[in-house]
């Protein structure tokens, strides 16, 4: 059996095209439906009658969606005779089952746990530092990335309805109208460390590292419907080309922070792109900005506060949180509460309501296995889930997005690198959270101060309520009982006052103990400072000794070098002496031999 629950009709008349969607079994402003002998009849507003050959199954599922395109021309009277559909595309039983199984699979997930999604179709190549975005809560778009040192140029699409991967063949902006398809490498350069944001019916890609060098940041677009891709012309003072930056959508503006330029210079400046006029602006901020960094994440809270978390320099990994007030343009670094957060870079984040979900990241040695949640209103961290250290979710350069399926929010993560490149898709079903009662953390000093203020307020209130008892006079039997009630109430307030005074005394004693501890810590700090100065003095003395020893060593080295030459001279003299001695011996022997004849005559 075949099933169609949505029909899309494309109607052409007098050089115009009208396209609309007609849900099966429902009325529409453009047409009405009737079912006759297994055929649905549409009556168009212009009174053309079109026959849709639709086979209907017994089990009708209205959530199933399929597109059928019907094109026809019209005469002057707009009367179109009945005709057969030109090769319509029907959804088979297997495809319907896949879609139903996908919906059921998501709805059966446990809350706040990561689960790999069983996918079909040709999986994209494993990668990290790619860009990802969800369009219309139906499809996940993944663009570019990096693998084994190579930048990737492709665009991959994951359909949440069928849990299937497909590749998006892009067309250039010029060729899109001509119907010519170009390969993705010619349209979208191979790029890594870029950002992608959904705006209207298009996906915007900003920045990134690629072999196509550019002095300023380039803004590209992808149209998911027409598959068109091109460069958007911008005006104003554009930021320098960079990668590893953050892009945050705030109303109709994109806020860009940080990143690393093509010369590996780290940045911490802020730019804004007006999406309505496509104009760049430099944002001049006040107070101390975050240290230059890249591979961080950013989020917006209340359309006013821009939050920056984590990232790294070339040698340091951060776990700090900075806030930029977009009204006053002032930076601040507020104190955070809750669980301890380790330094990380290459993580990914997504906001849902006032909660900011952080997934993955690492410090080039270890991946971060925990999924964090920051309540942006209370600035309180909490760990939502955790995976193993070598899990794909404990990776750097992964992406995470949110998608609405059957009225529930899910986190979807893809890719990353943790010693190997990953291409798995993971989903987490988020448990609904009560935002009205967030967890609040207080230090002992803050709690004592709060108790002190409460006690003082209650004490002042009780003393104020005590004054009316001075003017209590009974002018009647009814007033006498009222005076007695007030007297009892005053006695009760006095007792409460005593209790509060005791509490206040305890709080003051606690404050005194804390003050003593502070004095003790200050004293310890002073002693340690003295020790530090003493050690520094010793270190200076040792350094001077080292310098002297180095000088003496250099002199001895020179002496050793001269000793070698002296040794050579001594050896030469020894050889000369030996030669001289040998000559003396030979001469003596010759003299003895020369006097032998005269001795013979004399004898």
mmCIF file of N, CA and C in Angstrom, residues 7-22 30-31 44-46 69-73:
data_model
loop_
_atom_site.group_PDB
_atom_site.id
_atom_site.type_symbol
_atom_site.label_atom_id
_atom_site.label_comp_id
_atom_site.label_asym_id
_atom_site.label_seq_id
_atom_site.Cartn_x
_atom_site.Cartn_y
_atom_site.Cartn_z
ATOM 1 N N UNK A 7 0.144 16.894 -0.342
ATOM 2 C CA UNK A 7 0.333 17.071 -1.771
ATOM 3 C C UNK A 7 0.723 18.512 -2.021
ATOM 4 N N UNK A 8 1.785 18.735 -2.780
ATOM 5 C CA UNK A 8 2.197 20.082 -3.153
ATOM 6 C C UNK A 8 1.856 20.281 -4.619
ATOM 7 N N UNK A 9 1.049 21.289 -4.922
ATOM 8 C CA UNK A 9 0.583 21.545 -6.279
ATOM 9 C C UNK A 9 1.268 22.789 -6.806
ATOM 10 N N UNK A 10 1.850 22.691 -7.979
ATOM 11 C CA UNK A 10 2.429 23.850 -8.641
ATOM 12 C C UNK A 10 1.536 24.178 -9.834
ATOM 13 N N UNK A 11 0.908 25.335 -9.814
ATOM 14 C CA UNK A 11 -0.091 25.704 -10.813
ATOM 15 C C UNK A 11 0.399 26.904 -11.598
ATOM 16 N N UNK A 12 0.432 26.789 -12.912
ATOM 17 C CA UNK A 12 0.905 27.857 -13.779
ATOM 18 C C UNK A 12 -0.249 28.395 -14.610
ATOM 19 N N UNK A 13 -0.444 29.696 -14.608
ATOM 20 C CA UNK A 13 -1.478 30.336 -15.421
ATOM 21 C C UNK A 13 -1.067 31.763 -15.705
ATOM 22 N N UNK A 14 -1.117 32.140 -16.985
ATOM 23 C CA UNK A 14 -0.787 33.502 -17.401
ATOM 24 C C UNK A 14 0.597 33.934 -16.898
ATOM 25 N N UNK A 15 1.595 33.098 -17.162
ATOM 26 C CA UNK A 15 2.997 33.396 -16.832
ATOM 27 C C UNK A 15 3.247 33.545 -15.331
ATOM 28 N N UNK A 16 2.351 33.053 -14.485
ATOM 29 C CA UNK A 16 2.571 33.099 -13.041
ATOM 30 C C UNK A 16 2.595 31.686 -12.496
ATOM 31 N N UNK A 17 3.257 31.533 -11.387
ATOM 32 C CA UNK A 17 3.347 30.219 -10.752
ATOM 33 C C UNK A 17 2.837 30.327 -9.329
ATOM 34 N N UNK A 18 1.915 29.445 -8.991
ATOM 35 C CA UNK A 18 1.363 29.409 -7.642
ATOM 36 C C UNK A 18 1.690 28.056 -7.041
ATOM 37 N N UNK A 19 2.302 28.075 -5.878
ATOM 38 C CA UNK A 19 2.723 26.830 -5.236
ATOM 39 C C UNK A 19 2.164 26.812 -3.824
ATOM 40 N N UNK A 20 1.492 25.730 -3.458
ATOM 41 C CA UNK A 20 0.917 25.652 -2.124
ATOM 42 C C UNK A 20 0.857 24.204 -1.687
ATOM 43 N N UNK A 21 0.675 24.020 -0.395
ATOM 44 C CA UNK A 21 0.627 22.686 0.201
ATOM 45 C C UNK A 21 -0.789 22.361 0.631
ATOM 46 N N UNK A 22 -1.227 21.161 0.284
ATOM 47 C CA UNK A 22 -2.585 20.727 0.609
ATOM 48 C C UNK A 22 -2.496 19.507 1.507
ATOM 49 N N UNK A 30 -6.662 27.320 -0.602
ATOM 50 C CA UNK A 30 -6.514 27.256 -2.049
ATOM 51 C C UNK A 30 -7.430 26.214 -2.674
ATOM 52 N N UNK A 31 -7.813 25.186 -1.958
ATOM 53 C CA UNK A 31 -8.564 24.101 -2.576
ATOM 54 C C UNK A 31 -9.312 23.317 -1.522
ATOM 55 N N UNK A 44 -9.227 23.909 -7.756
ATOM 56 C CA UNK A 44 -8.368 25.064 -7.579
ATOM 57 C C UNK A 44 -9.203 26.335 -7.605
ATOM 58 N N UNK A 45 -8.655 27.409 -7.031
ATOM 59 C CA UNK A 45 -9.394 28.668 -6.945
ATOM 60 C C UNK A 45 -9.777 29.213 -8.313
ATOM 61 N N UNK A 46 -8.977 28.928 -9.354
ATOM 62 C CA UNK A 46 -9.289 29.433 -10.685
ATOM 63 C C UNK A 46 -10.242 28.509 -11.434
ATOM 64 N N UNK A 69 4.657 17.049 -7.580
ATOM 65 C CA UNK A 69 4.613 18.265 -8.377
ATOM 66 C C UNK A 69 3.735 18.017 -9.602
ATOM 67 N N UNK A 70 2.743 18.884 -9.827
ATOM 68 C CA UNK A 70 1.868 18.793 -10.992
ATOM 69 C C UNK A 70 1.974 20.105 -11.742
ATOM 70 N N UNK A 71 2.434 20.069 -12.979
ATOM 71 C CA UNK A 71 2.562 21.275 -13.787
ATOM 72 C C UNK A 71 1.633 21.164 -14.982
ATOM 73 N N UNK A 72 0.947 22.243 -15.291
ATOM 74 C CA UNK A 72 0.072 22.255 -16.462
ATOM 75 C C UNK A 72 -0.085 23.675 -16.941
ATOM 76 N N UNK A 73 -0.399 23.834 -18.213
ATOM 77 C CA UNK A 73 -0.678 25.152 -18.769
ATOM 78 C C UNK A 73 -2.182 25.348 -18.824
#
